[in-house]
């Protein structure tokens, strides 16, 4: 994330933390807490979720989200939705009110609308900052220099240009000892229409199981998907490793196995948690009954 966005990120994750904590404090569920925390970040234009998300190649916002309950393993996901301000709310409705787990595109929007969620115009989700970001990215792509054989050196890897990732996620543990996770994103800048990332796929960008851990990831989605990274990390915890170690191991695995980059937050049922990333920065905030902290830079 650029220097001038650091403060906004800190503020944003702290606001989300407060919203989630309020739910837990009054005895609410971890599931409700992660939903409320993610809604705050979807509503905050700072992040790549909800309004203010990165634009796809056609200049449209296309959103993915998943929410999962560690107590029951129920989950709800939406992919490629274009008319929902808060995709996590629709995902929650799927979790709570549908025998299915995943809806995409118009079907997801229809499902949401039938359950009282108001649809918006795609333009309502687009902000000028992102129009400009897409324009300058696409013009950089168009002006790329070719090598002496005439080959474009850009092979389609987001690593090749400076790309930030701004997906949002939350994990929580409630008084009843249940954990939950939620992740929401606008995906990657200039993605092809219809491209689905890791964020809303169970076990990739989000996972929760009381018997292992709740996890949410961010970063370049294709490598994360290939490793089913959130589940991979939860499995390490189920095998007896601490979340702090497992989160760091997940980042090492991501880098070494598929040259991926990103970040992860992970929480186990006994209240241990891990925060790790292999990018220069990631915004995070946590609160326990004993302690609260937030930060942004953990240089690796
Ligand atoms: N993981 C997301 C995706 O690939 C992007 C991100 O984390 O910012 O869709």
Short mmCIF file of C-alpha atoms and ligand atoms in Angstrom, two decimals:
data_model
loop_
_atom_site.label_atom_id
_atom_site.label_comp_id
_atom_site.label_asym_id
_atom_site.label_seq_id
_atom_site.Cartn_x
_atom_site.Cartn_y
_atom_site.Cartn_z
CA UNK A 1 0.00 0.00 0.00
CA UNK A 2 1.26 3.46 -0.79
CA UNK A 3 2.63 5.66 2.04
CA UNK A 4 -0.26 8.09 1.84
CA UNK A 5 -2.79 5.29 2.49
CA UNK A 6 -1.20 3.96 5.66
CA UNK A 7 -3.21 6.04 8.12
CA UNK A 8 -6.49 5.27 6.40
CA UNK A 9 -5.73 1.57 6.62
CA UNK A 10 -4.95 1.74 10.32
CA UNK A 11 -8.14 3.68 10.92
CA UNK A 12 -10.14 1.24 8.79
CA UNK A 13 -8.98 -1.91 10.54
CA UNK A 14 -9.51 -0.30 13.93
CA UNK A 15 -13.08 0.64 13.01
CA UNK A 16 -13.70 -2.92 11.88
CA UNK A 17 -12.21 -4.22 15.10
CA UNK A 18 -14.55 -2.06 17.17
CA UNK A 19 -17.60 -3.24 15.25
CA UNK A 20 -16.64 -6.89 15.66
CA UNK A 21 -15.76 -6.45 19.31
CA UNK A 22 -19.09 -4.79 20.08
CA UNK A 23 -20.84 -7.94 18.89
CA UNK A 24 -18.65 -10.22 21.00
CA UNK A 25 -18.92 -8.02 24.06
CA UNK A 26 -22.68 -8.29 24.15
CA UNK A 27 -22.41 -12.07 23.88
CA UNK A 28 -22.90 -12.27 20.11
CA UNK A 29 -21.49 -15.01 17.92
CA UNK A 30 -18.12 -15.07 16.20
CA UNK A 31 -20.08 -15.37 12.95
CA UNK A 32 -21.94 -12.10 13.58
CA UNK A 33 -18.69 -10.44 14.66
CA UNK A 34 -16.79 -11.25 11.47
CA UNK A 35 -19.74 -10.19 9.35
CA UNK A 36 -20.00 -6.81 11.07
CA UNK A 37 -16.23 -6.24 10.92
CA UNK A 38 -16.13 -6.99 7.21
CA UNK A 39 -19.15 -4.77 6.46
CA UNK A 40 -17.27 -1.82 7.97
CA UNK A 41 -14.32 -2.44 5.66
CA UNK A 42 -16.54 -3.00 2.62
CA UNK A 43 -18.11 0.39 3.33
CA UNK A 44 -14.68 2.02 3.68
CA UNK A 45 -13.37 3.12 0.28
CA UNK A 46 -9.82 2.64 1.51
CA UNK A 47 -10.00 -1.07 0.85
CA UNK A 48 -10.44 -3.33 -2.15
CA UNK A 49 -13.89 -4.53 -1.08
CA UNK A 50 -17.34 -3.09 -1.70
CA UNK A 51 -17.34 0.50 -2.99
CA UNK A 52 -13.85 1.66 -3.95
CA UNK A 53 -12.69 -1.77 -5.12
CA UNK A 54 -10.16 -2.27 -7.88
CA UNK A 55 -11.76 -2.31 -11.32
CA UNK A 56 -11.70 -5.19 -13.74
CA UNK A 57 -10.46 -4.88 -17.31
CA UNK A 58 -13.84 -3.46 -18.40
CA UNK A 59 -13.83 -0.80 -15.70
CA UNK A 60 -16.45 -2.56 -13.59
CA UNK A 61 -16.44 -3.59 -9.95
CA UNK A 62 -16.87 -7.35 -9.55
CA UNK A 63 -16.93 -8.64 -5.99
CA UNK A 64 -16.34 -11.97 -4.20
CA UNK A 65 -16.94 -12.85 -0.53
CA UNK A 66 -17.14 -15.84 1.79
CA UNK A 67 -18.19 -16.33 5.40
CA UNK A 68 -17.77 -19.56 7.37
CA UNK A 69 -18.88 -20.83 10.75
CA UNK A 70 -16.37 -23.02 12.58
CA UNK A 71 -19.01 -24.57 14.82
CA UNK A 72 -21.15 -26.04 12.05
CA UNK A 73 -18.91 -25.76 8.98
CA UNK A 74 -21.74 -23.93 7.28
CA UNK A 75 -20.51 -21.46 4.72
CA UNK A 76 -21.87 -18.92 2.27
CA UNK A 77 -20.05 -17.50 -0.72
CA UNK A 78 -20.77 -15.12 -3.57
CA UNK A 79 -18.64 -14.60 -6.66
CA UNK A 80 -18.55 -12.04 -9.47
CA UNK A 81 -21.38 -9.93 -8.09
CA UNK A 82 -21.72 -6.42 -9.48
CA UNK A 83 -24.69 -4.89 -7.70
CA UNK A 84 -24.14 -5.56 -4.00
CA UNK A 85 -22.63 -2.97 -1.68
CA UNK A 86 -21.94 -5.59 0.97
CA UNK A 87 -21.32 -8.99 -0.58
CA UNK A 88 -20.61 -10.45 2.87
CA UNK A 89 -24.25 -9.77 3.84
CA UNK A 90 -25.40 -11.84 0.87
CA UNK A 91 -22.87 -14.54 1.76
CA UNK A 92 -24.27 -14.62 5.29
CA UNK A 93 -27.80 -15.05 3.95
CA UNK A 94 -26.61 -17.99 1.88
CA UNK A 95 -25.00 -19.53 4.95
CA UNK A 96 -28.11 -19.04 7.07
CA UNK A 97 -30.96 -19.47 4.62
CA UNK A 98 -29.86 -21.72 1.80
CA UNK A 99 -29.00 -25.41 1.47
CA UNK A 100 -26.33 -24.30 -1.00
CA UNK A 101 -22.93 -22.84 -0.27
CA UNK A 102 -22.07 -20.74 -3.28
CA UNK A 103 -23.88 -18.43 -5.69
CA UNK A 104 -22.38 -16.42 -8.53
CA UNK A 105 -23.23 -13.37 -10.61
CA UNK A 106 -26.93 -12.69 -11.36
CA UNK A 107 -28.03 -15.78 -9.44
CA UNK A 108 -26.31 -14.48 -6.31
CA UNK A 109 -27.87 -11.06 -6.75
CA UNK A 110 -31.30 -12.54 -7.32
CA UNK A 111 -30.93 -14.65 -4.18
CA UNK A 112 -29.90 -11.57 -2.20
CA UNK A 113 -32.70 -9.38 -3.58
CA UNK A 114 -35.30 -12.03 -2.77
CA UNK A 115 -34.12 -11.88 0.81
CA UNK A 116 -34.44 -8.14 1.16
CA UNK A 117 -30.96 -6.96 0.20
CA UNK A 118 -31.19 -3.82 -1.92
CA UNK A 119 -29.22 -3.99 -5.17
CA UNK A 120 -27.18 -1.00 -6.31
CA UNK A 121 -25.86 0.17 -9.66
CA UNK A 122 -22.35 -0.91 -10.55
CA UNK A 123 -21.44 2.78 -10.94
CA UNK A 124 -22.32 3.29 -7.26
CA UNK A 125 -19.35 1.06 -6.41
CA UNK A 126 -16.86 2.85 -8.69
CA UNK A 127 -14.80 5.76 -7.37
CA UNK A 128 -12.55 8.19 -9.32
CA UNK A 129 -9.36 6.95 -7.61
CA UNK A 130 -9.93 3.51 -9.09
CA UNK A 131 -10.84 4.81 -12.53
CA UNK A 132 -7.48 6.58 -12.55
CA UNK A 133 -5.63 3.55 -11.15
CA UNK A 134 -7.00 1.37 -13.92
CA UNK A 135 -6.29 3.95 -16.59
CA UNK A 136 -2.65 4.32 -15.58
CA UNK A 137 -2.18 0.55 -15.21
CA UNK A 138 -3.63 -0.13 -18.63
CA UNK A 139 -1.55 2.59 -20.25
CA UNK A 140 1.58 1.18 -18.60
CA UNK A 141 0.70 -2.22 -20.00
CA UNK A 142 0.14 -0.76 -23.46
CA UNK A 143 3.53 1.00 -23.38
CA UNK A 144 5.55 -1.93 -22.23
CA UNK A 145 8.84 -2.33 -23.98
CA UNK A 146 9.39 -5.45 -25.97
CA UNK A 147 12.61 -7.42 -25.77
CA UNK A 148 14.94 -7.57 -28.79
CA UNK A 149 12.97 -10.52 -30.20
CA UNK A 150 9.76 -8.52 -30.01
CA UNK A 151 8.35 -10.46 -27.05
CA UNK A 152 6.38 -8.60 -24.43
CA UNK A 153 8.27 -9.15 -21.22
CA UNK A 154 5.01 -8.93 -19.30
CA UNK A 155 3.89 -12.50 -18.96
CA UNK A 156 0.70 -11.71 -17.15
CA UNK A 157 2.16 -11.97 -13.68
CA UNK A 158 0.92 -9.29 -11.30
CA UNK A 159 4.38 -9.51 -9.72
CA UNK A 160 5.68 -7.73 -12.72
CA UNK A 161 4.12 -4.38 -11.90
CA UNK A 162 3.61 -2.72 -8.59
CA UNK A 163 0.28 -4.07 -7.45
CA UNK A 164 -1.25 -3.69 -4.06
CA UNK A 165 -3.71 -6.09 -2.53
CA UNK A 166 -6.40 -4.74 -0.33
CA UNK A 167 -8.81 -7.56 0.33
CA UNK A 168 -10.42 -7.47 3.78
CA UNK A 169 -10.93 -10.27 6.26
CA UNK A 170 -11.75 -11.02 9.87
CA UNK A 171 -11.50 -13.95 12.28
CA UNK A 172 -13.17 -14.14 15.69
CA UNK A 173 -13.65 -16.33 18.76
CA UNK A 174 -16.80 -15.91 20.86
CA UNK A 175 -17.78 -16.67 24.45
CA UNK A 176 -19.14 -20.05 23.50
CA UNK A 177 -15.76 -21.06 22.13
CA UNK A 178 -16.81 -20.91 18.49
CA UNK A 179 -14.66 -19.42 15.75
CA UNK A 180 -15.59 -17.91 12.39
CA UNK A 181 -13.96 -16.21 9.42
CA UNK A 182 -15.01 -13.90 6.59
CA UNK A 183 -13.22 -12.46 3.56
CA UNK A 184 -14.39 -9.92 0.98
CA UNK A 185 -12.70 -8.49 -2.09
CA UNK A 186 -12.91 -6.67 -5.38
CA UNK A 187 -10.16 -9.00 -6.59
CA UNK A 188 -7.11 -7.98 -8.55
CA UNK A 189 -6.70 -4.83 -10.62
CA UNK A 190 -7.49 -5.24 -14.32
CA UNK A 191 -8.71 -8.81 -13.85
CA UNK A 192 -10.59 -10.41 -16.71
CA UNK A 193 -14.38 -10.20 -16.33
CA UNK A 194 -15.62 -13.38 -14.67
CA UNK A 195 -12.29 -14.12 -13.04
CA UNK A 196 -12.80 -15.46 -9.54
CA UNK A 197 -9.99 -15.21 -7.00
CA UNK A 198 -9.11 -17.14 -3.88
CA UNK A 199 -10.98 -14.90 -1.44
CA UNK A 200 -14.41 -16.46 -1.71
CA UNK A 201 -13.31 -20.05 -2.22
CA UNK A 202 -13.58 -22.28 0.83
CA UNK A 203 -10.17 -23.21 2.15
CA UNK A 204 -8.35 -20.79 -0.14
CA UNK A 205 -9.12 -17.24 0.98
CA UNK A 206 -11.22 -18.17 3.98
CA UNK A 207 -11.80 -21.13 6.27
CA UNK A 208 -13.18 -21.87 9.73
CA UNK A 209 -13.45 -25.09 11.69
CA UNK A 210 -13.63 -25.29 15.48
CA UNK A 211 -11.40 -28.35 15.26
CA UNK A 212 -8.56 -26.44 13.60
CA UNK A 213 -8.69 -22.67 13.05
CA UNK A 214 -10.32 -19.67 11.41
CA UNK A 215 -8.23 -18.09 8.66
CA UNK A 216 -8.49 -15.29 6.11
CA UNK A 217 -5.94 -14.55 3.41
CA UNK A 218 -5.09 -11.73 1.05
CA UNK A 219 -2.68 -11.48 -1.85
CA UNK A 220 -2.31 -12.67 -5.36
CA UNK A 221 -5.22 -15.10 -5.64
CA UNK A 222 -4.08 -17.61 -8.23
CA UNK A 223 -1.08 -18.95 -6.25
CA UNK A 224 -3.10 -18.92 -3.00
CA UNK A 225 -5.84 -20.98 -4.66
CA UNK A 226 -3.40 -23.57 -5.92
CA UNK A 227 -2.22 -24.22 -2.38
CA UNK A 228 -5.69 -24.08 -0.75
CA UNK A 229 -3.79 -21.94 1.69
CA UNK A 230 -6.31 -21.15 4.43
CA UNK A 231 -7.08 -24.85 4.88
CA UNK A 232 -3.40 -25.75 4.63
CA UNK A 233 -2.73 -23.39 7.53
CA UNK A 234 -5.69 -24.65 9.57
CA UNK A 235 -4.43 -28.21 9.10
CA UNK A 236 -1.04 -27.24 10.55
CA UNK A 237 -2.84 -25.93 13.62
CA UNK A 238 -5.00 -29.05 13.93
CA UNK A 239 -1.74 -31.00 13.93
CA UNK A 240 -0.65 -29.12 17.06
CA UNK A 241 1.32 -26.15 15.74
CA UNK A 242 0.77 -22.65 17.04
CA UNK A 243 -1.13 -20.21 14.80
CA UNK A 244 1.75 -17.73 14.92
CA UNK A 245 4.16 -20.30 13.53
CA UNK A 246 1.61 -21.72 11.08
CA UNK A 247 0.82 -18.28 9.63
CA UNK A 248 4.50 -17.63 8.96
CA UNK A 249 4.95 -21.11 7.52
CA UNK A 250 2.02 -20.48 5.19
CA UNK A 251 3.77 -17.40 3.82
CA UNK A 252 7.04 -19.32 3.39
CA UNK A 253 5.18 -22.12 1.60
CA UNK A 254 3.38 -19.61 -0.64
CA UNK A 255 6.66 -18.01 -1.65
CA UNK A 256 8.71 -21.18 -2.03
CA UNK A 257 6.16 -23.40 -3.74
CA UNK A 258 4.49 -21.03 -6.21
CA UNK A 259 6.34 -17.73 -5.84
CA UNK A 260 3.19 -16.15 -4.42
CA UNK A 261 2.79 -13.14 -2.19
CA UNK A 262 0.16 -12.20 0.34
CA UNK A 263 -0.84 -12.25 3.96
CA UNK A 264 -2.88 -14.22 6.44
CA UNK A 265 -4.66 -13.82 9.76
CA UNK A 266 -5.44 -17.00 11.69
CA UNK A 267 -7.04 -17.77 15.05
CA UNK A 268 -7.51 -21.02 16.94
CA UNK A 269 -10.22 -21.95 19.37
CA UNK A 270 -7.90 -21.55 22.36
CA UNK A 271 -7.40 -17.87 21.47
CA UNK A 272 -3.93 -18.10 19.94
CA UNK A 273 -3.56 -16.15 16.73
CA UNK A 274 -1.08 -15.50 13.95
CA UNK A 275 -0.55 -12.56 11.59
CA UNK A 276 1.95 -12.94 8.76
CA UNK A 277 2.67 -11.60 5.29
CA UNK A 278 5.47 -11.73 2.77
CA UNK A 279 4.65 -8.30 1.31
CA UNK A 280 6.25 -5.14 2.72
CA UNK A 281 3.07 -4.10 4.48
CA UNK A 282 -0.25 -5.41 5.71
CA UNK A 283 -2.77 -3.62 7.93
CA UNK A 284 -4.02 -5.62 10.91
CA UNK A 285 -5.67 -5.06 14.25
CA UNK A 286 -6.57 -7.39 17.09
CA UNK A 287 -8.25 -7.25 20.43
CA UNK A 288 -8.44 -9.78 23.22
CA UNK A 289 -9.92 -9.36 26.70
CA UNK A 290 -6.40 -8.48 27.87
CA UNK A 291 -4.87 -6.57 25.03
CA UNK A 292 -5.48 -4.48 21.90
CA UNK A 293 -3.07 -3.55 19.14
CA UNK A 294 -3.01 -2.49 15.52
CA UNK A 295 -0.27 -2.05 13.01
CA UNK A 296 0.72 -1.96 9.46
CA UNK A 297 4.35 -2.59 8.87
CA UNK A 298 6.09 -5.76 9.70
CA UNK A 299 8.96 -5.76 7.29
CA UNK A 300 9.92 -9.33 6.43
N1 LIG B 1 -6.79 -12.32 -3.14
C1 LIG B 1 -7.55 -11.40 -3.91
C2 LIG B 1 -7.79 -11.96 -5.28
O1 LIG B 1 -6.87 -12.50 -5.88
C3 LIG B 1 -6.89 -10.06 -4.04
C4 LIG B 1 -6.41 -9.46 -2.76
O2 LIG B 1 -6.17 -10.13 -1.78
O3 LIG B 1 -6.27 -8.23 -2.72
O4 LIG B 1 -8.86 -11.82 -5.77
#
